mmCIF file of C-alpha atoms in Angstrom:
data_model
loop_
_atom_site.group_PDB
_atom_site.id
_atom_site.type_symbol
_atom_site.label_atom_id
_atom_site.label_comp_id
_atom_site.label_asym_id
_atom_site.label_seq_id
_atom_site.Cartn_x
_atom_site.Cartn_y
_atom_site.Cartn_z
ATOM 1 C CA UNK I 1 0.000 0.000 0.000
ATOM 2 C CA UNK I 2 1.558 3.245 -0.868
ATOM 3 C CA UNK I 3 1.485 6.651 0.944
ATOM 4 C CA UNK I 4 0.313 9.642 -0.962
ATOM 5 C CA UNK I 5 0.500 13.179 0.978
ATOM 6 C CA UNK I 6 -2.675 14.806 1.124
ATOM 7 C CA UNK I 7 -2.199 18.734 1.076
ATOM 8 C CA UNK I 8 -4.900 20.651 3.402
ATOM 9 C CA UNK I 9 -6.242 22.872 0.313
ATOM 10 C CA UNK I 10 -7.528 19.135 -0.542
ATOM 11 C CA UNK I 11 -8.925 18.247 3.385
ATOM 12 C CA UNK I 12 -10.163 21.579 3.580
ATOM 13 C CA UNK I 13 -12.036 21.663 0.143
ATOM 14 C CA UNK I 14 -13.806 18.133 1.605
ATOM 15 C CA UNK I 15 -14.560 20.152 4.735
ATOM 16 C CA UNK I 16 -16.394 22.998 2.228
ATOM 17 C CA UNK I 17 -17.876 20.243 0.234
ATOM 18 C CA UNK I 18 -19.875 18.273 2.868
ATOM 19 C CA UNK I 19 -19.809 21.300 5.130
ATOM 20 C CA UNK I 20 -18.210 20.267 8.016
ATOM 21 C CA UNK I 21 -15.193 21.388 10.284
ATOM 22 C CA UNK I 22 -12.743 18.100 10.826
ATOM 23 C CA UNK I 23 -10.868 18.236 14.261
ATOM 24 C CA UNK I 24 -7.290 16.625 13.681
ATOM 25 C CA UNK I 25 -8.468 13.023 14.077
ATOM 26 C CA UNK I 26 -11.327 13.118 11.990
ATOM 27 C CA UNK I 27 -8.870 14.779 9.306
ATOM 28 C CA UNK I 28 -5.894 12.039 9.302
ATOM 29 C CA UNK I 29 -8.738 9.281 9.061
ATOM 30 C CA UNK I 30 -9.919 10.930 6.075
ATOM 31 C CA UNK I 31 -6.124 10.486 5.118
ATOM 32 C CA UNK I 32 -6.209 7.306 5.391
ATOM 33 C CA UNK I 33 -9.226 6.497 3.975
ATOM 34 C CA UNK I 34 -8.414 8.570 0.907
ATOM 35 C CA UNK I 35 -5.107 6.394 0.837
ATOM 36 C CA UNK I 36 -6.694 3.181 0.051
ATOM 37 C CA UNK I 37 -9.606 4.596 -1.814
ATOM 38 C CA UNK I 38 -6.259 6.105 -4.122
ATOM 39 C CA UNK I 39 -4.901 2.630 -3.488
ATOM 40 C CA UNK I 40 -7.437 0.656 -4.710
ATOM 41 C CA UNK I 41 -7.610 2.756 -7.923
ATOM 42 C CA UNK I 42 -4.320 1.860 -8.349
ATOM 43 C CA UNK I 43 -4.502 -1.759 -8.129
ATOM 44 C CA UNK I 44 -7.550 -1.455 -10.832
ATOM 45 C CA UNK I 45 -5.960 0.274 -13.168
ATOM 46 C CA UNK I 46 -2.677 -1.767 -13.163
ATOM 47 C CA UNK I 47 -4.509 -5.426 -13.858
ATOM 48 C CA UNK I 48 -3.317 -7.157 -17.181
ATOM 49 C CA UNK I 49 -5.433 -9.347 -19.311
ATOM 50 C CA UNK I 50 -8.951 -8.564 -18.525
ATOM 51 C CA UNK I 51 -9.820 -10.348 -21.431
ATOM 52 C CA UNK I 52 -9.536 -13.631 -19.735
ATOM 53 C CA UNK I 53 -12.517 -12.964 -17.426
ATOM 54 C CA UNK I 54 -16.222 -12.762 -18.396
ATOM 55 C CA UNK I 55 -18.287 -9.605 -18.199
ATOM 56 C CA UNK I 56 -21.159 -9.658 -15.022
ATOM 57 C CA UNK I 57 -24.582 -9.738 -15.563
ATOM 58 C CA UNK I 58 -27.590 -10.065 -13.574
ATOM 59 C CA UNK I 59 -28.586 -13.482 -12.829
ATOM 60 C CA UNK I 60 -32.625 -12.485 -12.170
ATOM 61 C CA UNK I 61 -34.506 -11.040 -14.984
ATOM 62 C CA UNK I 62 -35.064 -7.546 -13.300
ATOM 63 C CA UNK I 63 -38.749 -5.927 -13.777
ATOM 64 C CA UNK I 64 -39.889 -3.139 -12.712
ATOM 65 C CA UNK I 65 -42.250 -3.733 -9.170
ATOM 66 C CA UNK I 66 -44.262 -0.365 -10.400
ATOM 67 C CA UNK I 67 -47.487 -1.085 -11.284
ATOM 68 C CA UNK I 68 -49.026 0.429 -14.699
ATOM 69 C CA UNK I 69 -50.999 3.742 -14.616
ATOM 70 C CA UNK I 70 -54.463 3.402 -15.616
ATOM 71 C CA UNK I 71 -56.203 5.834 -16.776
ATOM 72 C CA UNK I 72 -59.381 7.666 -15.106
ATOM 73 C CA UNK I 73 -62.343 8.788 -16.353
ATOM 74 C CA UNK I 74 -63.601 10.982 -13.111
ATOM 75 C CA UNK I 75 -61.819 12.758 -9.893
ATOM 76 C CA UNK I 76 -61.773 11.094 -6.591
ATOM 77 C CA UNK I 77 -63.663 12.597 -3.966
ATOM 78 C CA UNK I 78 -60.298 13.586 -2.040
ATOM 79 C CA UNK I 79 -58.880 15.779 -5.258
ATOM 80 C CA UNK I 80 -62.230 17.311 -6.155
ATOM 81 C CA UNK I 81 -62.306 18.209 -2.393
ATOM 82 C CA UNK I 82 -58.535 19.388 -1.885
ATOM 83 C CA UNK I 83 -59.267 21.348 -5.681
ATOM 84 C CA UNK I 84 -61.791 23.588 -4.408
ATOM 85 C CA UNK I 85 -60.524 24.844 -1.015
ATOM 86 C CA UNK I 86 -56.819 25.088 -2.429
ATOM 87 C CA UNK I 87 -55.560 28.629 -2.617
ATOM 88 C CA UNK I 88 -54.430 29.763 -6.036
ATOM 89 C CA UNK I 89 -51.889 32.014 -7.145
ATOM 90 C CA UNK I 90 -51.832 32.909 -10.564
ATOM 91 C CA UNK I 91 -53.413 29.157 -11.262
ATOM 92 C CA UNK I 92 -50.728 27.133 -8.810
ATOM 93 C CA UNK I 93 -51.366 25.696 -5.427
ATOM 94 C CA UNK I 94 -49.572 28.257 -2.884
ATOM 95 C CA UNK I 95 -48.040 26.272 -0.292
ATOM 96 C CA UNK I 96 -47.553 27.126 3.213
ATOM 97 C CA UNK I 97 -43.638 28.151 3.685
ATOM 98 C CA UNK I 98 -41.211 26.174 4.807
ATOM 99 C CA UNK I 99 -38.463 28.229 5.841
ATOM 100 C CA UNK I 100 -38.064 31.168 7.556
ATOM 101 C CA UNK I 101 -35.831 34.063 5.897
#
């Protein structure tokens, strides 16, 4: 396993990214975990004669569990309901709000 030297512009970009602040433990595990992630890579991309193995597949036929939409001819109850007492704003739904600014 080999030992690459992470540079803080690259730990502190991760800590923008996912916005967190790392304390000094937290950062040399990411290190290390970056290490073999940079590793593994490594090891992938140096293998000879892929040829020789065969490419995966799925061994279940895979469907989809969704069922098929079906057409309607008249509203539900709950829609025609929900449709009338909605409060429109230039023809949308307003919705109350979420956060506060």
């Amino acid at each position: 396993m080999g030992v690459y030297i992470l540079s803080e512009d690259i730990i502190t970009y991760l800590e923008k990214l996912v916005l967190v602040k790392f304390n000094e433990d937290e950062k040399e595990r990411v290190r290390v975990e970056i290490n073999r992630i940079v590793d593994l890579f490594n090891l992938l991309k140096n293998m000879k004669e892929l040829d020789i193995y065969e490419p995966l597949f799925h061994v279940h036929e895979i469907s989809s569990p969704l069922r098929d939409d079906e057409v309607l001819d008249k509203l539900d109850e709950e829609y025609k309901m929900l449709k009338e007492n909605a409060v429109l704003v230039q023809g949308y739904v307003k919705a109350p709000k979420t956060m506060v600014e």
